[in-house]
Short mmCIF file of C-alpha atoms and ligand atoms in Angstrom, two decimals:
data_model
loop_
_atom_site.label_atom_id
_atom_site.label_comp_id
_atom_site.label_asym_id
_atom_site.label_seq_id
_atom_site.Cartn_x
_atom_site.Cartn_y
_atom_site.Cartn_z
CA MET O 7 0.00 0.00 0.00
CA LYS O 8 1.07 3.51 -0.73
CA LYS O 9 1.21 5.71 2.31
CA LEU O 10 -0.56 8.88 1.33
CA ASP O 11 -1.55 11.61 3.75
CA LEU O 12 -3.07 14.33 1.63
CA SER O 13 -4.26 16.54 4.48
CA LEU O 14 -2.16 19.62 3.72
CA TYR O 15 -0.98 19.64 0.14
CA VAL O 16 1.26 22.59 -0.74
CA ILE O 17 2.02 23.43 -4.36
CA SER O 18 5.12 25.38 -5.31
CA GLY O 19 5.00 28.71 -7.05
CA GLN O 20 8.32 30.46 -7.31
CA HIS O 21 6.62 33.55 -8.72
CA LEU O 22 4.52 33.82 -5.54
CA ALA O 23 7.38 33.25 -3.13
CA GLN O 24 8.11 36.96 -2.77
CA GLY O 25 11.70 36.56 -3.90
CA ARG O 26 12.48 33.89 -1.33
CA GLU O 27 14.17 30.67 -2.40
CA LEU O 28 11.72 27.97 -3.47
CA LEU O 29 13.51 25.37 -1.37
CA ALA O 30 13.45 27.52 1.76
CA VAL O 31 9.77 28.28 1.29
CA MET O 32 8.87 24.63 0.80
CA GLU O 33 10.91 23.60 3.82
CA ALA O 34 9.10 26.20 5.90
CA ALA O 35 5.81 24.69 4.71
CA LEU O 36 6.99 21.21 5.73
CA VAL O 37 7.97 22.51 9.15
CA GLY O 38 4.44 23.86 9.43
CA GLY O 39 2.98 20.45 8.68
CA ALA O 40 2.59 20.10 4.91
CA THR O 41 2.05 16.41 4.16
CA VAL O 42 2.51 16.68 0.40
CA ILE O 43 4.57 19.11 -1.63
CA GLN O 44 4.17 19.45 -5.36
CA LEU O 45 6.70 20.86 -7.83
CA ARG O 46 4.70 23.02 -10.23
CA GLU O 47 6.86 25.48 -12.11
CA LYS O 48 5.80 26.26 -15.64
CA ASN O 49 8.85 28.29 -16.61
CA LEU O 50 11.65 25.87 -15.78
CA SER O 51 13.51 23.76 -18.35
CA GLY O 52 13.58 19.99 -18.02
CA ARG O 53 17.04 20.19 -16.53
CA GLU O 54 15.97 22.80 -13.98
CA LEU O 55 12.92 20.73 -13.08
CA VAL O 56 15.18 17.75 -12.46
CA ALA O 57 17.44 19.78 -10.16
CA ALA O 58 14.50 21.28 -8.26
CA GLY O 59 12.77 17.90 -8.12
CA LEU O 60 15.75 16.08 -6.66
CA ALA O 61 16.13 18.73 -3.97
CA LEU O 62 12.42 18.88 -3.11
CA LYS O 63 12.16 15.09 -2.94
CA GLU O 64 14.99 14.90 -0.42
CA LEU O 65 13.40 17.70 1.55
CA ALA O 66 9.93 16.13 1.57
CA HIS O 67 11.24 12.75 2.63
CA ARG O 68 13.29 14.27 5.42
CA TYR O 69 9.99 15.52 6.85
CA GLY O 70 8.11 12.29 6.16
CA ALA O 71 6.07 14.01 3.45
CA THR O 72 5.15 12.95 -0.07
CA PHE O 73 6.70 14.55 -3.16
CA ILE O 74 4.65 14.97 -6.32
CA VAL O 75 5.66 16.44 -9.69
CA ASN O 76 3.08 18.38 -11.66
CA ASP O 77 2.27 17.34 -15.20
CA ARG O 78 5.60 15.79 -16.26
CA VAL O 79 5.68 12.03 -15.89
CA ASP O 80 9.22 11.95 -17.24
CA ILE O 81 10.51 14.37 -14.61
CA ALA O 82 8.69 12.41 -11.90
CA LEU O 83 10.41 9.22 -13.05
CA ALA O 84 13.79 10.90 -13.52
CA VAL O 85 13.87 12.15 -9.93
CA ASP O 86 12.04 9.09 -8.56
CA ALA O 87 9.27 11.27 -7.13
CA ASP O 88 6.47 9.61 -5.21
CA GLY O 89 4.09 10.49 -7.98
CA VAL O 90 2.70 12.85 -10.55
CA HIS O 91 -0.26 15.20 -10.67
CA LEU O 92 -2.03 15.45 -14.02
CA GLY O 93 -4.47 17.98 -15.42
CA GLN O 94 -7.29 17.25 -17.81
CA ASP O 95 -5.08 18.36 -20.73
CA ASP O 96 -2.02 16.38 -19.70
CA LEU O 97 -1.00 12.86 -20.56
CA PRO O 98 -4.03 10.58 -20.08
CA VAL O 99 -4.06 8.77 -16.72
CA THR O 100 -4.08 5.30 -18.23
CA MET O 101 -0.91 6.07 -20.22
CA ALA O 102 0.75 7.62 -17.18
CA ARG O 103 -0.12 4.55 -15.11
CA GLN O 104 1.35 2.28 -17.75
CA ILE O 105 4.60 4.27 -17.85
CA MET O 106 4.89 4.73 -14.09
CA GLY O 107 3.82 1.30 -12.91
CA PRO O 108 1.41 0.43 -10.10
CA ASP O 109 3.38 1.89 -7.20
CA LYS O 110 3.62 5.57 -8.07
CA ILE O 111 0.95 7.99 -6.96
CA ILE O 112 -1.17 9.55 -9.70
CA GLY O 113 -3.48 12.48 -9.03
CA LEU O 114 -5.85 14.14 -11.47
CA SER O 115 -7.43 17.60 -11.40
CA THR O 116 -11.19 17.72 -11.88
CA HIS O 117 -13.35 20.79 -12.38
CA SER O 118 -16.87 19.36 -12.56
CA TRP O 119 -18.96 16.49 -11.30
CA GLU O 120 -18.62 14.73 -14.63
CA GLN O 121 -14.83 14.95 -14.50
CA ALA O 122 -14.72 13.82 -10.87
CA LEU O 123 -16.97 10.85 -11.57
CA ALA O 124 -14.93 9.87 -14.62
CA ALA O 125 -11.67 10.28 -12.67
CA SER O 126 -12.94 8.04 -9.89
CA LYS O 127 -13.05 5.17 -12.39
CA LEU O 128 -9.46 5.71 -13.57
CA PRO O 129 -6.32 4.27 -11.94
CA VAL O 130 -5.75 7.38 -9.81
CA ASP O 131 -4.78 7.57 -6.15
CA TYR O 132 -6.56 10.84 -5.56
CA ILE O 133 -8.30 13.63 -7.39
CA GLY O 134 -8.20 17.39 -7.01
CA VAL O 135 -11.58 19.13 -6.85
CA GLY O 136 -11.77 22.79 -7.67
CA PRO O 137 -11.19 25.60 -7.93
CA VAL O 138 -13.48 25.91 -4.93
CA PHE O 139 -13.05 29.69 -4.75
CA PRO O 140 -11.72 32.24 -7.23
CA THR O 141 -7.93 32.11 -7.35
CA SER O 142 -5.16 34.14 -8.86
CA SER O 143 -2.37 31.58 -8.35
CA LYS O 144 -3.15 29.80 -11.59
CA PRO O 145 -3.71 32.24 -14.43
CA ASP O 146 -5.27 29.39 -16.44
CA ALA O 147 -7.65 28.33 -13.68
CA GLU O 148 -11.20 27.28 -14.46
CA LYS O 149 -14.33 28.97 -13.15
CA PRO O 150 -14.90 28.31 -9.43
CA VAL O 151 -16.94 25.18 -8.80
CA GLY O 152 -17.98 26.22 -5.31
CA LEU O 153 -18.63 24.20 -2.21
CA SER O 154 -21.47 22.23 -3.77
CA LEU O 155 -19.09 20.12 -5.86
CA VAL O 156 -16.98 19.42 -2.76
CA GLN O 157 -20.12 18.27 -0.97
CA ARG O 158 -21.22 16.02 -3.78
CA VAL O 159 -17.79 14.41 -4.25
CA ALA O 160 -17.47 13.88 -0.47
CA ARG O 161 -20.87 12.26 -0.34
CA GLU O 162 -20.94 10.20 -3.50
CA LEU O 163 -17.38 9.18 -4.39
CA SER O 164 -14.94 7.07 -2.41
CA VAL O 165 -11.79 8.23 -4.21
CA PRO O 166 -9.58 10.36 -1.92
CA PHE O 167 -9.85 14.01 -2.92
CA VAL O 168 -8.15 17.28 -2.20
CA ALA O 169 -10.14 20.51 -2.32
CA ILE O 170 -8.18 23.22 -4.14
CA GLY O 171 -8.52 26.80 -5.30
CA GLY O 172 -8.49 29.99 -3.28
CA ILE O 173 -8.56 28.18 0.07
CA ASN O 174 -7.11 30.13 3.01
CA ALA O 175 -7.44 30.44 6.77
CA GLY O 176 -10.50 32.62 6.30
CA ASN O 177 -12.58 30.14 4.34
CA ILE O 178 -11.11 26.70 5.09
CA GLN O 179 -13.76 25.89 7.68
CA GLN O 180 -16.46 26.11 5.01
CA VAL O 181 -14.46 23.68 2.88
CA LEU O 182 -14.08 21.21 5.73
CA ALA O 183 -17.74 21.59 6.64
CA ALA O 184 -18.56 20.68 3.05
CA GLY O 185 -16.83 17.35 3.59
CA ALA O 186 -13.24 17.89 2.47
CA ARG O 187 -10.63 16.08 4.55
CA ASN O 188 -7.68 17.45 2.57
CA VAL O 189 -6.85 20.87 1.18
CA ALA O 190 -4.33 22.01 -1.39
CA VAL O 191 -2.98 25.53 -1.35
CA ILE O 192 -0.48 27.61 -3.24
CA SER O 193 -0.52 31.27 -2.31
CA ALA O 194 -2.11 30.89 1.14
CA VAL O 195 1.16 29.26 2.20
CA VAL O 196 3.79 30.08 -0.41
CA ALA O 197 3.03 33.81 -0.48
CA ALA O 198 2.51 34.14 3.29
CA PRO O 199 4.87 36.41 5.23
CA ASP O 200 5.38 33.54 7.73
CA VAL O 201 5.12 30.37 5.68
CA THR O 202 5.45 27.97 8.60
CA ALA O 203 2.80 29.75 10.64
CA ALA O 204 0.45 29.83 7.65
CA ALA O 205 0.91 26.12 7.02
CA ARG O 206 0.48 25.28 10.70
CA GLU O 207 -2.75 27.27 10.97
CA LEU O 208 -4.25 25.46 7.96
CA LYS O 209 -3.01 22.10 9.21
CA ASN O 210 -4.67 22.68 12.56
CA PHE O 211 -7.96 23.46 10.87
CA VAL O 212 -7.72 20.25 8.81
CA ALA O 213 -6.81 18.16 11.85
CA GLY O 214 -9.68 19.73 13.79
CA GLY O 215 -12.06 19.08 10.92
CA ARG O 216 -11.01 15.44 10.84
CA LYS O 217 -11.76 15.04 14.54
CA ALA O 218 -15.09 16.81 14.33
CA MET I 3 20.36 -3.23 -33.33
CA LYS I 4 18.21 -0.21 -33.88
CA LYS I 5 17.57 0.55 -37.49
CA LEU I 6 18.26 4.22 -37.91
CA ASP I 7 18.54 6.00 -41.22
CA LEU I 8 19.02 9.65 -40.35
CA SER I 9 19.66 10.87 -43.87
CA LEU I 10 16.68 13.23 -44.21
CA TYR I 11 15.33 14.22 -40.83
CA VAL I 12 12.24 16.44 -40.97
CA ILE I 13 11.04 18.28 -37.89
CA SER I 14 7.44 19.39 -37.54
CA GLY I 15 6.45 22.99 -37.17
CA GLN I 16 2.74 23.64 -37.37
CA HIS I 17 3.34 27.39 -37.32
CA LEU I 18 5.43 27.07 -40.49
CA ALA I 19 3.04 24.81 -42.34
CA GLN I 20 1.22 27.71 -43.99
CA GLY I 21 -2.14 26.67 -42.62
CA ARG I 22 -1.88 23.14 -43.95
CA GLU I 23 -2.58 20.18 -41.68
CA LEU I 24 0.50 18.95 -39.83
CA LEU I 25 -0.28 15.36 -40.69
CA ALA I 26 -0.70 16.11 -44.38
CA VAL I 27 2.55 18.08 -44.44
CA MET I 28 4.49 15.33 -42.69
CA GLU I 29 3.05 12.69 -45.00
CA ALA I 30 4.12 14.76 -48.00
CA ALA I 31 7.63 14.86 -46.52
CA LEU I 32 7.62 11.08 -46.11
CA VAL I 33 6.50 10.65 -49.73
CA GLY I 34 9.46 12.81 -50.69
CA GLY I 35 11.85 10.55 -48.81
CA ALA I 36 12.09 11.75 -45.20
CA THR I 37 13.68 8.95 -43.17
CA VAL I 38 12.93 10.44 -39.76
CA ILE I 39 10.09 12.69 -38.66
CA GLN I 40 10.15 14.50 -35.35
CA LEU I 41 7.17 15.89 -33.44
CA ARG I 42 8.25 19.26 -32.13
CA GLU I 43 5.32 21.47 -31.17
CA LYS I 44 5.90 23.76 -28.24
CA ASN I 45 2.33 24.99 -27.89
CA LEU I 46 0.44 21.71 -27.61
CA SER I 47 -0.83 20.23 -24.36
CA GLY I 48 0.28 16.78 -23.25
CA ARG I 49 -2.97 15.35 -24.50
CA GLU I 50 -2.61 17.03 -27.89
CA LEU I 51 0.98 15.80 -28.15
CA VAL I 52 -0.21 12.26 -27.50
CA ALA I 53 -2.83 12.53 -30.23
CA ALA I 54 -0.38 14.03 -32.73
CA GLY I 55 2.30 11.55 -31.71
CA LEU I 56 0.11 8.49 -32.21
CA ALA I 57 -0.91 9.72 -35.65
CA LEU I 58 2.63 10.65 -36.74
CA LYS I 59 4.05 7.35 -35.50
CA GLU I 60 1.55 5.38 -37.60
CA LEU I 61 2.33 7.60 -40.56
CA ALA I 62 6.11 7.27 -40.19
CA HIS I 63 5.96 3.52 -39.84
CA ARG I 64 3.71 3.19 -42.87
CA TYR I 65 6.56 4.75 -44.87
CA GLY I 66 9.29 2.75 -43.13
CA ALA I 67 10.54 5.88 -41.39
CA THR I 68 11.52 6.54 -37.79
CA PHE I 69 9.39 8.61 -35.43
CA ILE I 70 11.00 10.79 -32.77
CA VAL I 71 9.40 13.02 -30.14
CA ASN I 72 11.13 16.24 -29.19
CA ASP I 73 12.02 16.86 -25.58
CA ARG I 74 9.25 14.91 -23.81
CA VAL I 75 10.36 11.44 -22.75
CA ASP I 76 6.92 10.79 -21.25
CA ILE I 77 5.13 11.55 -24.51
CA ALA I 78 7.62 9.39 -26.41
CA LEU I 79 6.87 6.47 -24.07
CA ALA I 80 3.13 7.09 -24.05
CA VAL I 81 2.88 6.84 -27.84
CA ASP I 82 5.64 4.21 -28.10
CA ALA I 83 7.69 6.44 -30.38
CA ASP I 84 10.98 5.13 -31.71
CA GLY I 85 12.81 7.64 -29.60
CA VAL I 86 13.25 11.09 -28.20
CA HIS I 87 15.33 14.11 -29.12
CA LEU I 88 16.75 16.12 -26.23
CA GLY I 89 18.23 19.59 -26.02
CA GLN I 90 20.99 20.68 -23.68
CA ASP I 91 18.36 22.08 -21.27
CA ASP I 92 16.10 19.03 -21.32
CA LEU I 93 16.16 15.94 -19.15
CA PRO I 94 19.77 14.69 -18.91
CA VAL I 95 20.55 11.87 -21.36
CA THR I 96 21.55 9.38 -18.68
CA MET I 97 18.19 9.83 -16.93
CA ALA I 98 16.32 9.58 -20.21
CA ARG I 99 18.18 6.36 -21.05
CA GLN I 100 17.32 4.89 -17.69
CA ILE I 101 13.63 5.70 -18.13
CA MET I 102 13.46 4.61 -21.77
CA GLY I 103 15.58 1.51 -21.65
CA PRO I 104 18.29 0.43 -24.08
CA ASP I 105 16.15 0.02 -27.19
CA LYS I 106 14.74 3.50 -27.72
CA ILE I 107 16.61 6.04 -29.82
CA ILE I 108 17.98 9.06 -27.99
CA GLY I 109 19.34 12.08 -29.84
CA LEU I 110 20.93 15.17 -28.33
CA SER I 111 21.37 18.67 -29.76
CA THR I 112 24.87 20.10 -29.59
CA HIS I 113 25.94 23.64 -30.35
CA SER I 114 29.73 23.53 -29.89
CA TRP I 115 32.67 21.19 -30.13
CA GLU I 116 32.68 20.77 -26.35
CA GLN I 117 29.03 19.77 -26.34
CA ALA I 118 29.49 17.40 -29.28
CA LEU I 119 32.49 15.73 -27.66
CA ALA I 120 30.66 15.37 -24.34
CA ALA I 121 27.57 14.02 -26.11
CA SER I 122 29.63 11.41 -27.94
CA LYS I 123 30.44 9.85 -24.56
CA LEU I 124 26.80 9.66 -23.47
CA PRO I 125 24.34 6.84 -24.25
CA VAL I 126 23.00 8.61 -27.35
CA ASP I 127 22.24 7.11 -30.75
CA TYR I 128 22.97 10.30 -32.62
CA ILE I 129 23.66 13.97 -32.07
CA GLY I 130 22.44 17.10 -33.78
CA VAL I 131 25.13 19.60 -34.78
CA GLY I 132 24.17 23.19 -35.37
CA PRO I 133 22.72 25.55 -36.13
CA VAL I 134 24.99 25.41 -39.17
CA PHE I 135 23.45 28.52 -40.72
CA PRO I 136 21.25 31.27 -39.29
CA THR I 137 17.67 30.06 -38.89
CA SER I 138 14.32 31.53 -38.05
CA SER I 139 12.51 28.24 -37.45
CA LYS I 140 13.58 28.11 -33.83
CA PRO I 141 13.18 31.46 -32.11
CA ASP I 142 15.43 30.21 -29.30
CA ALA I 143 18.17 28.98 -31.62
CA GLU I 144 21.81 29.40 -30.70
CA LYS I 145 24.37 31.38 -32.73
CA PRO I 146 25.31 29.60 -35.97
CA VAL I 147 28.25 27.25 -35.53
CA GLY I 148 29.14 27.21 -39.20
CA LEU I 149 30.57 24.46 -41.36
CA SER I 150 33.77 24.18 -39.36
CA LEU I 151 32.02 22.38 -36.51
CA VAL I 152 30.43 19.97 -38.99
CA GLN I 153 33.87 19.25 -40.41
CA ARG I 154 35.43 18.66 -37.04
CA VAL I 155 32.64 16.37 -35.83
CA ALA I 156 32.73 14.41 -39.08
CA ARG I 157 36.47 13.98 -38.81
CA GLU I 158 36.95 13.36 -35.11
CA LEU I 159 33.81 11.73 -33.72
CA SER I 160 32.27 8.38 -34.62
CA VAL I 161 28.82 9.12 -33.20
CA PRO I 162 26.21 9.45 -35.98
CA PHE I 163 25.28 13.09 -36.43
CA VAL I 164 22.71 15.19 -38.20
CA ALA I 165 23.61 18.67 -39.39
CA ILE I 166 20.82 21.13 -38.61
CA GLY I 167 19.98 24.79 -38.86
CA GLY I 168 19.13 26.85 -41.92
CA ILE I 169 19.92 24.05 -44.35
CA ASN I 170 18.13 24.21 -47.71
CA ALA I 171 18.58 23.20 -51.34
CA GLY I 172 20.81 26.22 -51.91
CA ASN I 173 23.43 25.39 -49.29
CA ILE I 174 23.10 21.66 -48.61
CA GLN I 175 26.03 20.80 -50.87
CA GLN I 176 28.37 22.79 -48.63
CA VAL I 177 27.08 20.84 -45.64
CA LEU I 178 27.63 17.52 -47.36
CA ALA I 179 31.05 18.62 -48.54
CA ALA I 180 31.91 19.40 -44.92
CA GLY I 181 31.30 15.75 -44.09
CA ALA I 182 27.66 15.54 -43.06
CA ARG I 183 25.84 12.40 -44.17
CA ASN I 184 22.52 13.43 -42.65
CA VAL I 185 20.60 16.68 -42.58
CA ALA I 186 17.70 17.87 -40.48
CA VAL I 187 15.33 20.52 -41.72
CA ILE I 188 12.22 22.29 -40.63
CA SER I 189 11.19 25.17 -42.83
CA ALA I 190 13.03 24.05 -45.99
CA VAL I 191 10.49 21.22 -46.17
CA VAL I 192 7.57 22.11 -43.90
CA ALA I 193 7.17 25.62 -45.28
CA ALA I 194 7.81 24.69 -48.92
CA PRO I 195 4.99 25.22 -51.43
CA ASP I 196 5.53 21.64 -52.64
CA VAL I 197 6.61 19.68 -49.55
CA THR I 198 7.20 16.40 -51.36
CA ALA I 199 9.32 18.02 -54.07
CA ALA I 200 11.34 19.92 -51.47
CA ALA I 201 11.99 16.74 -49.47
CA ARG I 202 12.87 14.79 -52.61
CA GLU I 203 15.35 17.41 -53.78
CA LEU I 204 17.15 17.40 -50.43
CA LYS I 205 17.07 13.62 -50.25
CA ASN I 206 18.66 13.38 -53.69
CA PHE I 207 21.46 15.70 -52.59
CA VAL I 208 22.08 13.58 -49.48
CA ALA I 209 22.03 10.34 -51.47
CA GLY I 210 24.40 11.88 -54.02
CA GLY I 211 26.70 13.10 -51.26
CA ARG I 212 26.80 9.61 -49.78
CA LYS I 213 27.84 8.12 -53.10
CA ALA I 214 30.47 10.76 -53.80
NI1 NI V 5 19.37 23.87 -28.25
#
């Protein structure tokens, strides 16, 4: 079995890191309790992604966290990441599974009930559901799906899911109340003045929500 | 042994195809004698690359040609391409070889004697050498290396190589005279009014150069 604690899933965004080093920001997030970190940098070359991926993997594992590469199955394999996160326009999941084998984690973004339902039948380990709220972290983000999709996925599907999109300390309780047990964030952690404190606050909400 | 005839290596470029369908243009190049076709489209999503790759692979194989994917090892594996072509900033060759196994073709672009020499010691099946002449097909192209690098590589290295960059029917004889046995082209074929005729003319030059 793959060990996979998705509760606080932090996605990198060098452009949001306020000039701080990506590695330092991600380590601060791990200190604050991030359970998954994802390398998602659209402007790096393959070689730069490999270098960043190797460093982030070591970092994640030092904190007992999971390391995921966005989009690029080849980079994930090259750095022996724990898995890959795919979008609807990326390599199809079935092809990624064939290339990566049964043991790597595969996640898939979904932006509607139809996509979530379809994803739940694919060989994925988890799905992303969102964007829940409007977000500026991803310029190419879809229209917000709102809390109703979170509720429906929580109620009707058994695939593990991570709520994503515009989630922060001010609205996370609504997301948890809608049934999410895991949240993914970019700017709420990566762009925070105190990254560790921001991660810890969100983590505490998630842990509290799980007990409730 | 991998069968690999590099003599006329045609790289795709939808933006140069003058509004014609990529598949139709590449088929016309194969009719004209292209021995390798490469999928190199920087603006397609992973899913679109998979679709184009599957179609181009079938097409290439129908003409007994080799099908190579630029840059993306994962796409190459997903569509079971014959191989991948890497740039100096892409996934390192040793990692690509590990992911792809011994049987897939790996090519590497080189832009200097130092890079060509280093590449010749890596697990590559061929290298690209160029740009020989100024070119507008690749906006990110390096400074032209000229015929002298072609000469030196032909004389001193045993790795198969493809001369690339600004080569057309007007200057190909200089490239062959410098020792190249294989040429790669984008616009000289893809942007030609008669793609098949343009490919055939270049192919005849290469075949003639090989006999000379
Ligand atoms: Ni290059």
